[in-house]
XYZ file of C-alpha atoms in Angstrom:
695
model
C 142.742 59.241 70.653
C 142.723 60.014 74.364
C 145.754 61.783 75.734
C 147.437 61.030 79.057
C 146.509 63.561 81.704
C 150.075 64.541 82.394
C 151.099 64.987 78.743
C 150.550 68.717 78.605
C 152.223 69.223 81.992
C 155.142 67.113 80.786
C 155.553 69.304 77.683
C 155.670 72.479 79.768
C 158.169 70.844 82.110
C 160.410 70.017 79.169
C 160.250 73.620 77.968
C 161.163 74.988 81.386
C 163.895 72.394 81.782
C 165.319 73.455 78.452
C 165.373 77.039 79.631
C 167.232 76.160 82.824
C 169.686 74.036 80.869
C 170.295 76.868 78.430
C 171.010 79.261 81.272
C 173.475 76.862 82.829
C 175.216 75.896 79.586
C 175.317 79.386 78.102
C 175.900 81.747 80.954
C 177.262 84.388 78.605
C 175.068 87.493 78.617
C 174.362 89.125 75.272
C 176.447 92.265 75.009
C 174.581 95.531 75.088
C 176.130 96.736 71.866
C 174.666 93.826 69.905
C 171.209 94.521 68.584
C 168.997 91.479 68.151
C 166.195 92.218 65.751
C 163.000 90.178 65.946
C 161.777 90.300 62.371
C 158.087 90.685 61.647
C 156.034 88.029 59.920
C 154.993 90.281 57.039
C 157.521 91.914 54.752
C 157.221 92.925 51.129
C 160.205 92.634 48.827
C 160.955 93.111 45.158
C 163.597 90.354 45.183
C 161.009 87.598 44.855
C 161.647 85.758 41.580
C 157.970 84.874 41.073
C 156.942 88.499 41.641
C 159.340 89.618 38.914
C 157.401 87.449 36.440
C 154.282 89.570 36.905
C 155.479 93.058 37.954
C 152.091 94.765 37.584
C 150.120 92.444 39.886
C 149.061 93.193 43.451
C 150.928 90.522 45.363
C 152.112 89.979 48.910
C 154.926 87.970 50.440
C 154.661 86.691 54.017
C 157.997 85.568 55.413
C 157.570 82.904 58.070
C 160.908 83.025 59.861
C 159.346 84.665 62.916
C 156.309 82.320 62.949
C 158.403 79.601 64.611
C 158.574 81.864 67.668
C 154.803 81.521 68.211
C 152.177 78.794 68.008
C 151.050 79.625 64.472
C 149.044 77.876 61.776
C 148.332 78.573 58.124
C 144.761 79.925 58.667
C 145.931 82.257 61.460
C 148.720 83.738 59.339
C 146.500 84.295 56.298
C 143.493 85.793 58.096
C 145.538 88.904 58.948
C 145.992 89.864 55.297
C 143.927 92.461 53.444
C 141.448 90.900 51.026
C 141.823 87.393 52.470
C 138.949 85.665 54.297
C 139.383 82.457 56.303
C 136.366 80.331 57.249
C 136.747 77.658 59.925
C 134.629 74.827 61.285
C 136.322 75.028 64.689
C 139.719 75.631 66.276
C 143.154 74.259 65.495
C 143.125 71.377 63.023
C 139.543 71.963 61.860
C 138.373 72.224 58.258
C 139.351 75.692 56.997
C 138.935 77.399 53.621
C 140.421 80.452 51.951
C 138.904 83.081 49.657
C 140.360 86.271 48.192
C 138.490 89.478 47.391
C 135.007 88.156 48.053
C 135.104 85.080 45.831
C 134.166 81.485 46.690
C 136.807 79.175 48.206
C 136.648 76.878 45.149
C 137.522 79.873 42.937
C 140.922 80.317 44.633
C 143.967 78.353 43.483
C 146.522 76.959 45.944
C 150.059 75.945 44.954
C 152.981 74.307 46.743
C 156.281 75.472 45.195
C 154.324 76.232 42.023
C 152.627 72.799 42.065
C 148.777 72.918 41.921
C 147.052 71.379 44.958
C 143.332 71.915 44.214
C 141.598 68.614 43.566
C 138.912 68.223 40.933
C 136.342 66.485 43.126
C 135.147 69.547 45.055
C 137.587 72.243 43.992
C 138.258 73.935 47.325
C 141.238 73.282 49.585
C 141.234 72.383 53.284
C 144.035 74.508 54.752
C 144.433 72.076 57.652
C 145.693 69.441 55.183
C 148.517 71.637 53.868
C 152.132 71.919 55.077
C 153.077 74.927 57.200
C 155.947 74.414 59.660
C 158.404 73.612 56.864
C 157.568 76.687 54.776
C 159.889 79.600 54.124
C 157.203 82.026 52.945
C 153.700 82.411 51.521
C 153.042 84.284 48.285
C 149.593 85.825 47.738
C 148.512 86.796 44.209
C 145.382 88.940 44.157
C 145.355 90.150 40.536
C 146.489 87.112 38.573
C 149.041 84.342 38.921
C 152.470 84.811 37.323
C 153.778 83.049 34.260
C 154.620 79.425 34.923
C 151.649 78.728 37.218
C 149.025 76.449 35.678
C 145.278 76.943 35.800
C 142.891 79.861 35.823
C 141.876 81.592 39.061
C 138.817 83.800 39.426
C 139.675 84.469 43.051
C 143.454 84.829 42.941
C 145.891 82.311 44.371
C 148.483 81.560 47.034
C 151.790 79.726 46.701
C 153.381 77.900 49.649
C 157.168 78.041 49.300
C 159.281 75.425 51.098
C 162.700 76.036 52.548
C 165.266 75.058 49.946
C 168.452 77.065 49.619
C 170.241 77.261 52.989
C 172.974 79.797 53.796
C 173.756 78.908 57.433
C 173.787 75.406 58.960
C 171.467 75.124 61.954
C 169.439 72.705 64.041
C 166.326 73.855 65.870
C 164.271 72.010 68.477
C 160.888 73.534 69.349
C 158.413 72.414 72.012
C 155.003 74.040 72.342
C 151.942 73.540 74.472
C 148.706 75.285 75.329
C 145.017 75.218 76.081
C 142.824 72.192 75.392
C 145.792 69.853 76.017
C 147.644 71.003 72.931
C 151.198 69.714 72.458
C 153.518 70.179 69.495
C 157.172 69.427 68.817
C 159.361 69.992 65.755
C 162.964 69.101 65.017
C 164.618 70.857 62.082
C 168.084 70.513 60.616
C 169.555 72.370 57.665
C 173.067 72.422 56.267
C 175.026 73.267 53.136
C 177.871 71.590 51.262
C 180.147 72.466 48.349
C 177.486 72.679 45.636
C 174.174 72.607 47.488
C 172.175 72.421 50.690
C 169.473 70.330 52.337
C 166.627 70.761 54.801
C 164.890 68.085 56.885
C 162.151 68.358 59.469
C 160.013 66.043 61.595
C 156.976 67.171 63.586
C 154.281 65.820 65.847
C 151.185 67.576 67.170
C 148.159 66.703 69.319
C 145.203 68.597 70.703
C 141.860 67.762 72.316
C 140.173 71.040 71.232
C 137.577 70.416 73.937
C 136.819 74.114 74.464
C 133.586 75.353 76.020
C 130.947 77.050 73.848
C 127.426 78.441 73.985
C 124.875 75.833 72.849
C 121.412 77.137 71.924
C 120.211 73.586 71.182
C 119.104 74.725 67.715
C 116.233 76.807 69.132
C 117.560 80.325 68.564
C 115.042 82.939 69.880
C 112.181 80.425 70.052
C 113.333 78.777 73.272
C 116.165 80.194 75.359
C 115.413 78.113 78.452
C 117.384 75.122 77.198
C 120.509 77.164 76.354
C 123.673 76.004 78.088
C 127.457 76.181 78.109
C 128.741 72.865 76.778
C 132.130 71.436 75.941
C 133.197 70.438 72.434
C 133.477 66.676 71.952
C 135.192 64.529 69.349
C 137.184 67.510 67.998
C 140.590 66.058 68.893
C 143.329 65.554 66.322
C 146.876 64.316 66.018
C 149.324 65.044 63.237
C 152.736 63.856 62.148
C 154.893 64.861 59.229
C 158.296 64.639 57.612
C 159.928 66.956 55.085
C 163.115 66.501 53.090
C 164.308 69.126 50.576
C 167.533 69.138 48.545
C 169.046 71.998 46.549
C 171.961 71.452 44.106
C 174.009 73.844 41.965
C 175.067 71.984 38.811
C 176.944 74.474 36.660
C 174.390 76.952 35.354
C 171.482 74.801 36.555
C 169.852 74.827 39.976
C 168.144 71.527 40.822
C 165.615 71.423 43.671
C 163.920 68.301 45.037
C 160.969 68.707 47.412
C 159.269 65.974 49.398
C 156.565 66.405 52.025
C 154.628 63.719 53.937
C 151.705 64.415 56.260
C 149.472 62.182 58.372
C 146.399 63.452 60.240
C 143.890 61.647 62.428
C 140.986 63.665 63.729
C 137.498 63.461 65.104
C 134.631 65.151 63.254
C 132.453 66.707 65.975
C 129.381 67.726 63.981
C 127.155 70.726 64.822
C 127.227 72.062 68.360
C 123.644 71.044 69.115
C 124.134 67.533 67.696
C 127.690 66.480 68.454
C 129.034 63.155 67.299
C 130.771 60.533 69.398
C 132.777 58.314 67.084
C 133.048 59.885 63.617
C 136.708 59.924 62.613
C 138.877 60.862 59.657
C 142.346 59.639 58.679
C 144.201 61.629 56.057
C 147.539 60.879 54.407
C 149.276 63.087 51.868
C 152.546 62.696 49.966
C 153.863 65.402 47.627
C 157.052 65.124 45.580
C 158.398 67.645 43.090
C 161.559 68.185 41.063
C 162.342 71.578 39.542
C 165.228 73.023 37.551
C 166.306 76.538 36.696
C 168.985 76.954 34.016
C 170.614 80.312 33.346
C 171.892 81.037 29.832
C 170.285 77.961 28.306
C 171.798 77.562 24.802
C 172.037 81.359 24.500
C 173.010 84.068 26.966
C 169.563 85.623 26.895
C 167.469 82.483 27.539
C 166.491 81.126 30.945
C 164.765 77.716 31.202
C 162.658 76.480 34.125
C 160.998 73.090 34.418
C 159.176 71.078 37.035
C 157.576 67.672 37.458
C 155.397 66.600 40.380
C 153.347 63.851 41.962
C 150.655 64.315 44.631
C 148.950 61.434 46.405
C 146.308 61.708 49.095
C 144.203 59.125 50.886
C 141.177 60.075 52.967
C 139.399 57.504 55.175
C 136.077 58.355 56.823
C 134.849 56.243 59.764
C 131.242 56.610 60.894
C 130.391 53.330 62.659
C 127.179 54.659 64.237
C 125.951 56.441 61.079
C 125.987 59.784 62.893
C 126.767 61.731 59.707
C 125.146 59.628 57.028
C 122.984 56.553 56.623
C 123.355 53.530 54.399
C 127.070 53.108 53.675
C 128.595 55.836 55.859
C 132.270 54.831 55.673
C 134.420 55.584 52.653
C 137.983 55.554 51.369
C 139.035 58.182 48.828
C 142.255 58.319 46.830
C 143.482 61.151 44.614
C 146.561 60.908 42.398
C 147.876 63.929 40.505
C 150.747 64.031 38.002
C 152.147 66.906 36.031
C 155.060 68.440 34.143
C 155.801 71.945 33.018
C 158.442 73.820 31.044
C 158.868 77.606 31.092
C 161.471 79.317 28.868
C 162.158 83.040 29.264
C 163.764 85.108 26.497
C 165.376 88.428 27.490
C 165.289 90.886 24.584
C 166.558 93.825 26.609
C 167.860 95.656 23.553
C 164.244 95.701 22.400
C 162.897 96.499 25.921
C 161.024 93.195 26.210
C 161.007 89.939 28.170
C 159.109 87.041 26.585
C 157.859 84.163 28.734
C 156.345 80.928 27.471
C 154.914 78.076 29.494
C 153.591 74.641 28.485
C 151.876 72.432 31.030
C 150.303 68.949 31.133
C 148.525 67.379 34.140
C 146.475 64.302 34.982
C 144.283 63.567 37.980
C 142.606 60.318 39.041
C 139.870 60.107 41.675
C 138.579 56.854 43.184
C 136.263 56.176 46.117
C 135.313 52.972 47.912
C 132.026 52.858 49.822
C 132.386 50.839 53.023
C 130.203 49.281 55.682
C 130.189 50.455 59.329
C 132.963 47.920 60.103
C 134.992 49.520 57.254
C 134.754 46.603 54.874
C 134.520 47.449 51.177
C 130.925 47.313 49.966
C 131.237 48.869 46.505
C 133.489 50.932 44.301
C 132.264 54.143 42.725
C 133.050 54.775 39.064
C 136.532 56.273 38.734
C 136.959 59.851 37.520
C 139.814 61.248 35.473
C 140.823 64.726 34.335
C 143.397 65.574 31.665
C 144.549 69.173 31.476
C 146.867 70.971 29.059
C 147.708 74.646 28.826
C 149.984 76.987 26.932
C 150.814 80.461 28.177
C 152.486 83.453 26.558
C 153.502 86.699 28.242
C 155.259 89.768 26.870
C 156.766 92.132 29.442
C 157.376 95.472 27.716
C 159.708 97.914 29.489
C 159.673 101.573 28.461
C 161.106 104.913 29.605
C 164.231 103.451 31.214
C 162.297 100.711 33.016
C 159.853 103.180 34.524
C 156.790 101.926 32.639
C 155.775 98.245 32.319
C 153.098 96.873 30.013
C 152.387 93.147 30.399
C 149.919 91.474 27.989
C 149.364 87.779 28.677
C 147.235 84.986 27.258
C 146.690 81.365 28.297
C 144.900 78.593 26.429
C 143.374 75.860 28.637
C 141.990 72.491 27.593
C 140.180 70.054 29.917
C 138.880 66.567 29.252
C 136.950 64.781 32.027
C 135.957 61.127 32.053
C 133.529 59.412 34.395
C 133.289 55.630 34.548
C 129.947 53.920 34.050
C 128.138 52.964 37.258
C 127.101 49.347 36.653
C 125.230 49.240 39.965
C 122.735 51.831 38.688
C 119.748 50.447 36.774
C 119.486 53.731 34.886
C 123.092 53.520 33.705
C 122.735 49.869 32.727
C 120.070 50.942 30.243
C 122.202 54.006 29.362
C 120.244 56.390 27.224
C 123.063 58.225 25.347
C 120.929 61.356 25.136
C 120.674 61.576 28.924
C 123.720 59.901 30.432
C 127.035 61.583 29.682
C 130.332 60.144 30.853
C 132.724 62.604 29.226
C 133.022 66.390 29.201
C 135.408 68.590 27.212
C 136.051 72.259 27.861
C 138.386 74.739 26.159
C 138.748 78.421 26.906
C 141.154 81.340 26.675
C 142.309 83.578 29.531
C 143.601 86.997 28.381
C 144.989 89.614 30.769
C 146.725 92.973 30.622
C 148.731 94.728 33.313
C 150.437 98.120 33.511
C 152.784 99.705 36.032
C 154.109 103.259 36.062
C 156.907 104.098 38.488
C 156.279 107.782 39.146
C 159.390 108.252 41.285
C 162.360 105.980 41.824
C 165.218 106.936 44.100
C 167.658 105.074 46.295
C 165.480 105.413 49.386
C 162.035 105.821 47.834
C 159.835 104.370 45.116
C 156.177 104.909 44.409
C 153.869 104.447 41.487
C 150.559 103.279 40.088
C 149.624 99.863 38.722
C 146.546 98.096 37.422
C 145.315 94.906 35.797
C 142.365 93.566 33.827
C 141.752 89.892 33.108
C 139.230 87.284 32.095
C 139.333 84.149 34.265
C 137.454 80.836 34.470
C 136.715 78.062 36.951
C 136.212 74.628 35.473
C 133.304 72.664 37.068
C 134.308 70.044 39.618
C 133.668 66.303 39.362
C 130.884 66.700 41.925
C 129.121 69.252 39.702
C 129.730 67.423 36.422
C 128.997 63.853 37.459
C 127.116 64.164 40.754
C 127.090 62.145 43.950
C 125.197 58.906 44.297
C 121.822 59.422 45.940
C 122.105 63.164 46.609
C 123.378 65.166 43.606
C 122.486 64.589 39.966
C 125.405 65.489 37.704
C 125.268 67.952 34.823
C 128.002 67.280 32.262
C 126.832 70.197 30.101
C 127.761 72.823 32.701
C 129.700 75.832 31.443
C 132.785 77.052 33.346
C 132.218 79.940 35.721
C 133.657 83.124 34.181
C 134.730 86.454 35.644
C 135.986 89.784 34.386
C 138.438 91.179 36.926
C 140.041 94.576 37.294
C 142.079 96.483 39.865
C 144.071 99.708 40.106
C 146.031 101.300 42.913
C 149.082 103.048 44.331
C 152.109 101.644 46.129
C 154.927 103.193 48.177
C 158.221 101.738 49.411
C 160.442 104.157 51.295
C 163.156 104.594 53.905
C 162.834 107.924 55.681
C 165.678 109.464 57.710
C 167.418 106.032 57.706
C 165.216 105.051 60.671
C 161.752 104.560 59.199
C 160.812 101.858 56.696
C 157.412 102.177 55.017
C 155.724 99.646 52.758
C 152.209 100.646 51.745
C 149.649 100.074 49.012
C 146.001 100.822 48.358
C 143.913 99.265 45.579
C 140.407 99.347 44.167
C 139.176 96.014 42.774
C 136.105 94.851 40.878
C 134.847 91.445 39.746
C 131.845 90.488 37.650
C 131.232 86.762 37.845
C 128.937 85.002 35.367
C 127.533 81.482 35.001
C 128.079 80.719 38.675
C 126.990 77.209 39.513
C 124.079 76.853 41.903
C 122.598 73.585 43.201
C 118.845 73.557 42.569
C 116.228 71.035 43.762
C 115.811 68.328 41.145
C 113.384 66.160 43.100
C 112.282 65.736 46.674
C 115.640 64.198 47.619
C 118.187 65.319 44.992
C 119.922 68.469 43.725
C 121.211 69.339 40.270
C 123.832 72.046 39.498
C 122.939 74.743 36.965
C 124.615 77.892 35.585
C 122.033 80.332 36.958
C 123.952 82.501 39.418
C 126.048 85.664 39.019
C 127.737 88.199 41.289
C 129.219 91.688 41.358
C 132.045 92.337 43.821
C 133.864 95.614 44.322
C 135.919 97.068 47.106
C 139.011 98.851 48.412
C 141.876 97.279 50.310
C 144.993 98.720 51.887
C 148.092 97.121 53.361
C 150.582 99.120 55.435
C 153.740 98.182 57.317
C 155.835 100.750 59.194
C 159.037 99.805 61.031
C 160.985 102.239 63.222
C 164.547 101.106 63.861
C 164.228 102.237 67.482
C 162.182 99.112 68.093
C 158.607 99.691 66.917
C 156.591 97.999 64.223
C 153.054 98.806 63.009
C 151.037 96.702 60.586
C 147.584 97.750 59.358
C 145.442 95.728 56.928
C 141.923 96.774 55.947
C 139.361 95.715 53.329
C 136.006 97.239 52.455
C 133.971 95.325 49.910
C 130.461 95.166 48.534
C 129.655 91.645 47.327
C 126.155 91.297 45.861
C 124.309 88.461 44.153
C 123.017 89.495 40.713
C 121.144 86.290 39.963
C 117.859 86.450 38.040
C 116.198 84.532 40.867
C 114.028 87.053 42.810
C 114.931 85.465 46.154
C 118.676 86.015 45.523
C 118.984 89.155 43.404
C 120.484 92.055 45.357
C 121.336 89.922 48.388
C 124.773 89.939 49.981
C 126.907 86.924 49.172
C 127.142 84.683 52.253
C 130.092 85.003 54.648
C 131.319 88.230 52.988
C 131.600 91.015 55.531
C 131.694 94.565 54.207
C 134.597 95.466 56.496
C 137.523 93.396 57.685
C 140.836 94.467 59.140
C 143.740 93.732 61.430
C 146.225 95.857 63.338
C 149.486 94.792 64.960
C 151.775 96.922 67.093
C 154.943 95.426 68.525
C 157.999 96.621 70.426
C 161.232 94.711 69.860
C 164.700 94.928 71.355
C 167.667 92.630 71.863
C 165.872 90.859 74.718
C 162.773 89.937 72.697
C 159.433 91.348 71.566
C 156.027 92.371 72.918
C 153.050 92.561 70.594
C 149.327 93.362 70.654
C 147.059 92.291 67.801
C 143.515 93.334 66.891
C 141.288 91.478 64.392
C 137.955 92.780 63.124
C 135.457 90.927 60.933
C 132.288 92.818 60.084
C 128.752 91.490 60.206
C 127.668 89.127 57.456
C 125.025 86.577 56.518
C 125.611 82.834 56.486
C 123.015 82.027 53.814
C 122.255 83.202 50.250
C 118.829 84.628 51.068
C 120.124 86.788 53.975
C 117.639 85.404 56.487
C 117.618 86.982 59.948
C 118.494 83.682 61.612
C 121.630 83.527 59.475
C 122.872 86.955 60.532
C 126.324 86.926 62.135
C 127.236 90.070 64.138
C 130.623 91.737 63.828
C 133.438 90.344 65.935
C 136.503 91.919 67.512
C 139.329 89.682 68.686
C 142.365 90.753 70.726
C 145.598 88.751 70.966
C 148.898 89.485 72.699
C 152.289 87.813 72.988
C 155.659 88.204 74.719
C 158.901 86.722 73.354
C 161.954 86.580 75.622
C 165.419 85.717 74.293
C 167.617 84.901 77.297
C 170.489 83.791 75.072
C 171.641 84.499 71.527
C 175.102 84.311 69.952
C 175.218 85.610 66.358
C 178.707 84.181 65.817
C 177.680 80.579 66.486
C 174.039 81.054 65.360
C 172.819 79.744 68.705
C 169.601 81.031 70.200
C 167.138 80.165 72.935
C 163.752 81.863 73.244
C 160.466 81.568 75.101
C 157.120 82.955 73.916
C 153.898 83.268 75.901
C 150.735 84.319 74.085
C 147.054 84.822 74.818
C 144.465 84.590 72.042
C 140.919 85.926 72.147
C 141.657 87.796 75.364
C 138.030 88.835 75.888
C 136.812 85.228 75.396
C 134.422 86.048 72.521
C 132.042 83.201 71.644
C 131.785 83.299 67.842
C 131.343 80.976 64.871
C 131.816 81.149 61.087
C 129.315 78.436 60.227
C 126.051 77.714 62.016
C 126.647 75.141 64.739
C 130.457 75.161 64.494
C 131.820 77.346 67.329
C 135.328 78.787 67.430
C 137.492 78.625 70.581
C 137.313 81.273 73.266
C 140.310 82.426 75.287
C 143.369 80.205 74.896
C 146.973 80.282 76.144
C 150.123 78.971 74.460
C 153.765 78.611 75.479
C 156.688 78.061 73.100
C 160.271 77.091 73.848
C 162.774 76.974 70.984
C 166.516 76.286 70.927
C 168.669 76.719 67.828
C 172.271 75.519 67.624
C-alpha cells in the first residue's frame, strides 16, 4: 500500500490544470447583479418527512450540499453538533464511534435511508465504514426515533439519507488532495426523465496518514528522557466505492431503489508506543434497499410506506507477525442482514389525529473463520443468528388549531438469539444444559410520550416549547451473550440495558426584517440508565459480562444558526453535561463516565458572496477521563482546535448549472497534539485543497 512519490503532486497539478482550463473555456465573468449564495452545511427545516412523523422530538437535519466544497468526512461533520461526541483512533479513515447525550456508542442506533446498520456482534458502528460522499443529508434524533424506524435506542440515533429525487441534471468531477499524501477523486452524475430520476457516483481515496506525534514511550511522568517526536506508521488506507440510486413515480406510488458498495483496505497501526508493521484490514460492504411510498392507498386518508433491505459485510484481518494477537491472529468475518417493514398512516383530521402503525421483521447471521498467519482457514467459530420482530403504534393528537401536539407511542420488541455449539470445546462436548446456553429470548415494551406547544405562529416567526419522556432498551450483543473464545465468557442470562429518558426545551424559527434568519433551540435532558453491562474478571485470563452498572446523565444543550443576507453566517453549538456512574461498586460510584467532557462546543463564522466564502471554525472539547475509575494517568486535558477555509468560485452560470470552485483549508491551525484514546494520537496541522467542476 505504498503510494508513488509524485501522486499527491500529480493530483494538485490536475486541480490547477482544471482551473486554467475552466478559465480558458468559460471566460464569461459572473455578472455583478447575480448573487451566488454559498449555503451552509447546517440548516433546520420543517419540510423533512421523517421529522413530521415525530413533531415533538429534538431533531436536527444537516444538509450536505456544501460539504462537497471541502475535504469532509462523516466524523468531522457530526462532531460539530450539540450533544454529539465523536471518538477516533487516529486521523482520516481510522476507527471512529458516535455517541449522543453522554451515552455509550453501542447505545446509539445508526440507519441508512431508514435501514438499521448496527450489527449484533459488538453493537457499535465504525463511522469510517459508512457511506458519506453520496449522501444528501444527515438526520439526528436526540429524543427518540420516529415511527417506521426499527429498534430501541437509549442514546438516540442518526439516519444517513442518500440522494434520490433529482430536480436538475448535473455531472460533477471533484479532485482533492492534502497533507500526509492524501488524494481523493469523485465523479457524480444525476439526471431525471419523464417519471423519475437517477443518481450514480464513483469514488477513490488514498492517504498515508503518516503524521508526526508526541511519543512518551508509555512512561508518562516516570521517565521523560525517552520522549520523542515520532511518525505514525502503518496507518495508511485506500477506499473505493460505487453508488447507484433510482427514483420512480408510478401513479400514486414513489419507488426508490438504493445500492451502495464500499471497499476499504487499511493498516492498523496499534498504540503509539508500540506501533505495528504489517497488521492490515480489508473491509467490503454492500447495501441494497427498496422502498415505496403510496399516497391515498385504498382510501384518500391512508398513506402506505414499505421497505425491504439486504446488508452484507466482509471483514478480513491480517496479522502475519502476531503483533495484535497470538495463536490464530488472522480472521474472516461475514455479516448478513435481511429485513422488511410496512408502515401505514391513517389521517383522521376531522378527529384531530394521525395514526401510524409499523410492523418490522429482521434477521442477522454472523460467521467467523479463524485463520493461520498465512491466512489459511484453521477453524470455524459457531455461527450466530438473531431474529427480531417489532410492532409500533403512534397516535399524533392535534389540538387548538394545530398549535398543540400530543404524541403517545408504544413499540413491542421481540428478540431470539441462537449460538451454534462449539464442537472444538471439550466443555461444550460434554454440554451441561444447566451451564451452557445456546439460545436467548428477550421481549420488552418501549413506551414514550411527547408534547409540543406552539406559543406563537406567524408568517415570519414561530416559537414554542416541547418535551419528551420515554423508556428505551439496548439488547445485549453476541459478544456479551455468547462470549469470545479464550477471552470472554458469555452470559446468556443478561438483561437488556434500560433507560428512562426525558427532555424539555424551547425552539425559535424566525425571519427578522427580511434580512436575518434565526434558527435556535435550547433543551434540558436527563437519562437514568439501569442494568448496564460491565465486563468483570472471571478468572486470571477471562472476563464475564454482568448487569452491575448504572449511570445518571443530565445536561443542557443549545444549537443556534444565524444568517444575515448581507453575507454573514454564525453557527454556535454548545453542550454542558454531567455524566456520573451510579454503580454499587465503591471504585466506580460517583465517578465520571469515561470520555464524557462536561463542556463541548463549536463556533463557525463565515462570510459569503458571489465570489465564494471565507470561514473560521472553533472546536472545544472539555477535560475528561479515559477510564472508569478516573485515574490521574487517564486524565485528558481540554482541547481547543481552530480551522479555517477559503472557497473561490471563478466561474458559475446559474442558467446552465455550470460551476467551478477551489477551496483551500487549514485544520488544527495551532498544531495541537491530542488523542481520544491512550496511545492513539490525532493529526496535528494539516492542509487540504479541493477543485470541483459541475456541468
